[in-house]
Structures are given as structure tokens and as C-alpha cells.
Amino acid sequence: MDYEPLLPTAEDSAGPSWAREDWPLAASDELTLSLDASGIVLPPKSAKAAPATALAAAPDADAVRKAAQDSIAAQLLIRTYRVRGHLAANLDPLGLTKRDLPADLTPEYHGFGPNDLDRPVVIGGALGLDTTTIRELVAILRANYCGNVGLEYMHINDVEERRFLQERIEGRDKEIQFSELGKKAILNKLIEAEQFEKFLGRKYVGTKRFGLDGGEAMIPAMESIIKIGGGTGIREIVFGMPHRGRLNMLGNVMQKPFRVIFHEFSGGSANPDDVGGSGDVKYHLGTSTDREFDGNKVHLSLAPNPSHLEAVDPVVLGKVRAQQTVREDGDRNQVMPVLLHGDAAFAGQGIVAECFGFSGITGYNTGGTIHFVVNNQVGFTTSPQFARSSPYPSDVAKIVQAPIFHVNGDDPEAVTFATKVATEFRQRFKRDVVIDMWCYRRFGHNESDEPSFTQPLMYAAIAKHPPVSEIYAKRLRSEGVIDDSWYQANIDQFVARLEGDFEAAPGYKANKADWFEGRWSGLGKPKEELSGRRAAITGVAAGELRTIGKTLTTVPEGFAVHRTLARILDAKAATLDAGENIDWATAEALAFGTLLTDGYGVRLSGQDSGRGTFSQRHSVWVSQQDGSRYTPLKSVGPGFEVLDSPLSEFGVLGFEYGYALADPKTLVLWEAQFGDFVNGAQTIIDQFIASGEAKWLRANGLVMLLPHGYEGQGPEHSSARLERFLQLCAEDNMQVVNATTPSNYFHVLRRQMLRDFRKPLIMMTPKSLLRHKRAVSTLADMDAGTSFHRCLDDIGGIPDERVRRLVLCSGKVYYDLLEARDKASRDDVYLLRVEQLYPFPADVIADYAKRFTALEEVVWCQEEPRNAGAWHFVARPLEDTLGRRAVYAGRASAAATATGLMKRHNAEQAKLIAEALGAAPSEVRAAIRGGLKSTQNAG
Ligand SMILES: Cc1ncc(C[n+]2csc(CCOP(=O)(O)OP(=O)(O)O)c2C)c(N)n1
């Protein structure tokens, strides 16, 4: 700090004073000032009248006036400290950050000169005082707001929340006081944190570990969250964190055996060798454990994560939400998310804001997250002034009015205190809270990186700076809490334990992987081959389907359903009665309803998913009279939720992936508004959905519904980028389906739950087919004994021996081909629909090809451009399967996914259909001319 302490007092020179460990305040300490939502100081409910002492001595008008002026100015001074005191807090352990004392925190600014400091001033109960002097007031405020903790909370609207925080920090004698036992526990955790890093540094010289050195106070802080959380009802915490200090967290908080960590340092795996997968670097791995404090057992899990900073945040939140549902923790008191962050990532990554945005939303709220920022004041080589536009890395948290504790990481008691109050706040108000721990990074970004190229001054200061454990041990020695031998014995004991584990590490052998336990027990890896049938009998007796259909089409007595919806429901009821012309939305609802009656949960989330972007789903009805909502599927089973999500892809998809991680017994679906928007969530797709099982042995049954199809709606409403998903397919990691019938959709959704394994399902879903006359199914197609088909027959009844041209396709283009083929009365063309693209159904295709003895040509037809769609994915397997190369019929390669011009779209579509059917060049030209004339949507 480069300013002189104000008005030094005995209390000031003794260092910052803070709240006592045994909070809450005694009744007599209660604050009597309150603030309304606008932050205006209101008279306290129980405020005593201004004490006679201040005024009695000066009964004349001038004195009364002066006393009133003093009181008003003193109140403003108090308020200024509450709002801005944190700006003068002592936060930087290195003392390098220039934090000038704001002028409005001085008494002079509020009109108090040197001669006014010792006059009694009435403050009406603020800070627990009726009367004080300005000298004393400033000393208290400085101790409360400008010590080693700075609190930002005056941006919070809620009076109760502000009062709660004020009560914990404001007033005379608010010193942080830990018992001797508590102090020793804190020091012991610091010793463990520090010695663990040093040990790794000695044994694995130059190996990356992203050490916590400089930020060791994070470890006792985490312990404090678990302890206080456990005492307030928490039974489970899901942690998400980046690389920094992760190994330390794994060993010292999550109790991952050190010998396993050392085994990994030597290139080994924590899992048995035969379990498969790619494995991941040791500082991305997760684990789980049970800890007990004060007799309270808390289950802890640390989610595995990729390098992509903050990407795990929504995954953790989704996991927590699922666990809260599974535990029936409706008030969200038992399961809590804790997210740790680096300062640069917290300020820079947009997903952080998306996650804050979830905190108050039905369907995504997790009852508040504790955010802990390891603010080492540098991001790789980048200094804060280049990394953010705000004074702190934590300003993003203000979008939800979260309180923010800034705390000096060299004062572990202050850090522990802040986490304690933060945990209490979360538990009391079920809202997000942030702890921004200022610290430093003793070495480079990793242990072989040279930091002084870019941070010479900081690293010169760090070289001279003692570790936090030494600073704290010195303090405890001076307080008489420990002596040298205690300190050294604790270090020796811990290092000896590490040595023992180090010796044992080479002999470590994993028994079994932990991925099919708890709620996952009974599930496992698929037993059938990748190319095999892997079916489940997903059909349901027509009678049962009709019963569910009845609920789906019955309007409750007195509910004012929209007129058009009433007509839709009548039509739907008629199709169900007839058992014919079942459309997509009905098939989907029947799949959901039957899963609910089977005892599974169903959670569908996406933008406007309740009604459906294309007005097709109507899973939530809104009363036209009073706006109330009715969700028919909830009457089928309480485990149904359909959510109109926030307008986010990255965050919401991550959340749903996390939900599905925790609950394999709920069909979790995320729906993109149009498939095109899915690339906003690319990190979740690449880093979690496609590769999570291979890296971390965590299966996942998430379904992605991606509206896809070329209908002339332009470059951003046509393609869900099927090709990108197919490129990611390998090692049986997920399933990609582009179904053409409602019944196949019904089956694939049910199959997702009814098999004894879970794999993500990527579904290209229809837009125009939602109302296409031929894209309908019968109840018989879904009746008992039926199941999903990986390929679907030609419905034209063409005799096998006449087939000379086999046209394979997937998705909507089938119906265009069908129409054109029928119009041309071609009986030599067989249209084979590949409904599931991955795992590729080579066996089924081979069986079909065998039937066609007169076959001359095989064609792959797609409506996507040549550099997109399935072509590059299927070309080689088709050749391998059929022994001949397929001819391509589709759009030319293109930079934009689709044209925005309807005429051009129609011409392109007509051309590719004509080519697929083997039309003569003149016929193709005619088709193009026909397409160019048409402004109607032909696709
Ligand atoms: C999304 C993303 N972009 C870039 C990187 C590369 N990267 C790894 S660590 C790091 C700096 C992170 O700084 P900070 O968040 O302050 O954490 P620290 O390493 O200082 O603890 C960067 C840029 C990454 N891992 N993730």
C-alpha cells in the first residue's frame, strides 16, 4: 500500500480487525441501521433516540444544527466505506498493486477537519454504536472494510442479504478469531499444500504440475467450505476447477492417494490397463471421496475437465442440479456447487457469465455456487491490465448481484473467514457468492516456463517473498500457539508420508475403474460389437400408447386452451384413434410418455422447447384466460420437465451434459433452436460429448436434437453440420442418427434408456418433415415387439430383381427422391435410407446389396454440399461394404452451408435429385430450369 494509515490507533496498528469465529453477533451487537433497496439509509426499527450525552451539553440551536450536520456527514462516511472501502483493502501480498486511498474515504472529504475528530457524534446505532468520535469511527470502518478482506456488497438489492453481510463484518471488535485448534488446522493444511508442491518439484524436476505455490491458502479455504457446509446441511459438493493447484486439491482435499498421483507422474494410469480409452493428463482428472467434519459426512466429487478454461462450469452445475433432483433436495440445501477459477479465465471466458445467468432460473438454478478465484495476478504471461477492463477479475459476478469477498492470500485466517461467511451466505440465501483470493504464482505458468521475460518486477518481488506457511507459522509462534518443534514435526511427518507413498507408487495396481457404480450400477460398456444390432425392443402395446395419447389430447375441465391448439389436439386425437398418420411431435410425446410410465425421468431443455420452435410440440399449454400453464406429460409421470432455456448454447448444452452424467435414468435432451447454432457449443461437443468417455471413463446418454434440412432458409437455418459430428465419431463414442419417420424417432429415443449402456445420441431432427404428409407412422410401427431400424426400406414395393440403381441417402432428401422417382415412374431405382450413420450399419447395407442381383450403380445422395453432409464419412465404408465406389449426387462444395436465394436453392435441389435418379443431362438441365423458375420452397 502506498498511502499512510489514517489516524493510527492502537487497534489499527494491531492490524486488521474482523469478525469473531463464533459469530453470529450477540443480540446486543445487532445493527440498528437498515438500508432500503435503493441503498438509502433508513432509520433503524429499534433505533434509540439520540443520546442525551451528545446534545444535552449543547442545547442551543447552533449546537443542535452542528450535531445534526455531524451525524449526517458521519452516516455518509459510513456509507462510503460500505460501498468503496474495498478499494483501500490490503489485498496484494506482494504489495505491488497501486491502490491509492480514495479521497472519499477520508474524514476531510466529509467535512471533518483535524479539530473535529474527537468530538462526540451521534450515529444512531450504526456499527452498534449510538455515539462515537470520527477518529474512532474511521478506525472501525478501516478495520472492517480496508483490512485483509475487502467486501463488495452494496450492489445487492436485497436488504436482508446486505444486513446479513454487514452483521458479519461491521462494528467494533470484529476480529477474526480462530481457536488454537483452528489455527493449527489451517497451518497444517498450508504445510501440506506447500510441501506437496515442493515434493513434486524435487522428485519430478521440470514436470508440469501447475503448482499452487503462492496460492496455498486455497487448501484450508476448501476445507472450511466443506466443514461449514457440512454443518449447515450440505451432504454433497461438486467441485469444478482448472489446472492451477489441481493436483494439490486432488491429494490434499479430495484424498486421492498420493501414490496414485505419483504413479501417474511416472506415466501410469489410475485405472486398470484393460479398461481402454485414451486417458488424460493427470491435472485434468477428477475423483470423488467422502469427508467428515464435526460428525457431518460430505460426499465430494471433482469433475474431470479439459484444458478449455471454465468449460466445466456448466457441467458441474448440471451435475449438481441432477443430484439435487435425485436426492429430492428441493430447497437445494444438501448439494452445492463450488467452482474454482483463475483470474484471467474468470474475467475473460464468456461461459462464466452464462453460468451466472443460470443461477436464478427455474430449471437451472442450483441454489447458489461458491466461486473461488485463485487470483495470482497473471494469466500465463499476461498482466491484469491487458486481461480485463475491470479493477477486479470478479466484476462479472455483479450481473447477479453476488457478494464478492476480496481477500489477501497471505492471510490464511482472512481467507478461511471469507469462505466461512460465503458458505453461510450461500446456505442462507441460496445465491452465488465469490471469493477473490489475491495471491501470486511463485514459478512460471508451469514449472519449466520462465516468468521473468515478461514479469521482471513481480518475479523479483516473489523471489524475496516468504511462503505463506512461513508467514503464518511466524504469526502463530508470536501468538504462542505453536513452537519451532511443532512446525518442523508437522512438516517432517507429512513429507515422510509423501516419501512412503512415493516408494509405494511403482507397485500401484488399479483393481477396477469406478465408472459404473452408484446410480450407474447395472450399466456398462456395450456387450455387442460396434457393428452389431444393439437393439432394444422399444415397441409398446398400442393400447398403452392410446392411453398416453388420451392424456396428451385431453384438455382439463375449465382450461382455456388456444383455439388453434384445440384444433391441433382434436386432429391428434383422431390420428391416435385411427392408429395412423402419427406425426413427429406425437411420436416424440409418446416416447416421453412411455419412458415416464417405465419409471424414467425425461428432461428436455432448449430455446422455446416447450411450444417448439416450429410450433410443433405444444408440450406446455398456456391458458388464454389467465396465462396459467399445463403440461400434459406431467400427468403421465412427475419426472417430466420441459424447459425454455436461456438463449445460450455453450452453457445450456454443458449443463445438460452434466445432468446426464449424474443421472443415467433420466432421458436428458438438449434441443438447438436451429441446428446451425450448435457450433456455439463446440467446446462441449469436442471436449466432453465426443471424447469424455475415452478420456475420463464417464459414459453419458445425452440426446442432442438438431433441426437440420435444406429448405431454402439460407446459410444459417439449414445445417446442423452433420459432417462435424461424423468426423468426431470413432471408438464407439456416440451415435449419429438422421431419421425419416416418426416411429423410428420414437424408437431411438426409447432405445436410449432401455439398453444397458449409455452413449450420446446426436439427432438431426426435421423441420418441414414435421408436417410432411408422407413422413408419418402408424401405431403398429410402434406396437409391442417393434424396434429401431438402422436402415429403412424403400416403400415403393419395387421387386429386388428389377433394381439397377441403389440410391442411399439419409434424412429429409429421401422424400424429395421418393416424389421424383414416383413422378418419373422409375421401377429400377431403390431408395435405401441410412437412418443411423454412426455406428455405421455396414452389415445392413451389405444385406440389402446382396438382394439386388441386377445392380449397376450405387449412388450416395445428399442435399448438403459435397464438403459437408455424410459423403466424406460414408464414401469409404460404402466402397468397403459394396465392393464398388458410390457415385456422388449432391450440392457442389461450398463455403457457406447453403444459399440464401430461394430460386438457387430450388435449382440446386432439382439438380441433385435428377442426378441421383440417373436422369439424362438434358433432363437435369430441364430440372434446373424448372427450379430456377420456382420461388416456392421445393425442399
Ligand atoms: C479457453 C482457453 N484458452 C486458452 C488456454 C491456454 N491457457 C492455459 S492457462 C492460461 C492462463 C490462465 O490464467 P488464469 O486464469 O489467471 O489462471 P492461472 O494459470 O494464472 O492460475 C491460458 C491462457 C486455455 N487453457 N483455455
PDB file of C-alpha atoms and ligand atoms in Angstrom, residues 243-244 307-309 341-346 349 374 376 378-380 441 445, ligand 1:
ATOM      1  CA  HIS A 243      -5.209 -26.721 -13.753  1.00  0.00           C
ATOM      2  CA  ARG A 244      -3.781 -24.421 -11.068  1.00  0.00           C
ATOM      3  CA  SER A 307      -7.807 -27.612 -20.806  1.00  0.00           C
ATOM      4  CA  HIS A 308     -10.520 -25.291 -22.026  1.00  0.00           C
ATOM      5  CA  LEU A 309     -10.782 -22.983 -19.075  1.00  0.00           C
ATOM      6  CA  HIS A 341     -11.248 -20.105 -11.265  1.00  0.00           C
ATOM      7  CA  GLY A 342      -8.078 -18.427 -12.441  1.00  0.00           C
ATOM      8  CA  ASP A 343      -8.289 -14.633 -12.514  1.00  0.00           C
ATOM      9  CA  ALA A 344      -7.664 -14.272 -16.260  1.00  0.00           C
ATOM     10  CA  ALA A 345     -10.106 -17.026 -17.183  1.00  0.00           C
ATOM     11  CA  PHE A 346     -12.825 -15.797 -14.833  1.00  0.00           C
ATOM     12  CA  GLN A 349     -14.383 -16.512 -20.670  1.00  0.00           C
ATOM     13  CA  VAL A 374      -7.144 -18.034  -7.320  1.00  0.00           C
ATOM     14  CA  ASN A 376      -2.410 -14.854  -8.847  1.00  0.00           C
ATOM     15  CA  VAL A 378      -1.178 -13.050 -14.005  1.00  0.00           C
ATOM     16  CA  GLY A 379      -2.636 -15.210 -16.778  1.00  0.00           C
ATOM     17  CA  PHE A 380       0.145 -17.270 -18.385  1.00  0.00           C
ATOM     18  CA  ARG A 441       2.390 -17.575  -8.723  1.00  0.00           C
ATOM     19  CA  HIS A 445       2.845 -20.732 -15.788  1.00  0.00           C
TER      20      HIS A 445
HETATM   21  C1  LIG B   1     -10.199 -21.470 -23.224  1.00  0.00           C
HETATM   22  C2  LIG B   1      -8.700 -21.499 -23.031  1.00  0.00           C
HETATM   23  N1  LIG B   1      -7.926 -20.630 -23.710  1.00  0.00           N
HETATM   24  C3  LIG B   1      -6.591 -20.633 -23.553  1.00  0.00           C
HETATM   25  C4  LIG B   1      -5.993 -21.532 -22.720  1.00  0.00           C
HETATM   26  C5  LIG B   1      -4.483 -21.564 -22.521  1.00  0.00           C
HETATM   27  N2  LIG B   1      -4.153 -21.183 -21.149  1.00  0.00           N
HETATM   28  C6  LIG B   1      -3.884 -22.091 -20.229  1.00  0.00           C
HETATM   29  S1  LIG B   1      -3.647 -21.423 -18.727  1.00  0.00           S
HETATM   30  C7  LIG B   1      -3.847 -19.871 -19.305  1.00  0.00           C
HETATM   31  C8  LIG B   1      -3.746 -18.707 -18.378  1.00  0.00           C
HETATM   32  C9  LIG B   1      -4.786 -18.779 -17.341  1.00  0.00           C
HETATM   33  O1  LIG B   1      -4.660 -17.723 -16.452  1.00  0.00           O
HETATM   34  P1  LIG B   1      -5.525 -17.667 -15.151  1.00  0.00           P
HETATM   35  O2  LIG B   1      -6.946 -17.912 -15.489  1.00  0.00           O
HETATM   36  O3  LIG B   1      -5.232 -16.394 -14.453  1.00  0.00           O
HETATM   37  O4  LIG B   1      -5.025 -18.930 -14.325  1.00  0.00           O
HETATM   38  P2  LIG B   1      -3.571 -19.220 -13.724  1.00  0.00           P
HETATM   39  O5  LIG B   1      -2.879 -20.153 -14.669  1.00  0.00           O
HETATM   40  O6  LIG B   1      -2.874 -17.930 -13.570  1.00  0.00           O
HETATM   41  O7  LIG B   1      -3.838 -19.870 -12.432  1.00  0.00           O
HETATM   42  C10 LIG B   1      -4.115 -19.900 -20.647  1.00  0.00           C
HETATM   43  C11 LIG B   1      -4.338 -18.695 -21.464  1.00  0.00           C
HETATM   44  C12 LIG B   1      -6.838 -22.459 -22.078  1.00  0.00           C
HETATM   45  N3  LIG B   1      -6.339 -23.411 -21.302  1.00  0.00           N
HETATM   46  N4  LIG B   1      -8.168 -22.399 -22.221  1.00  0.00           N
END
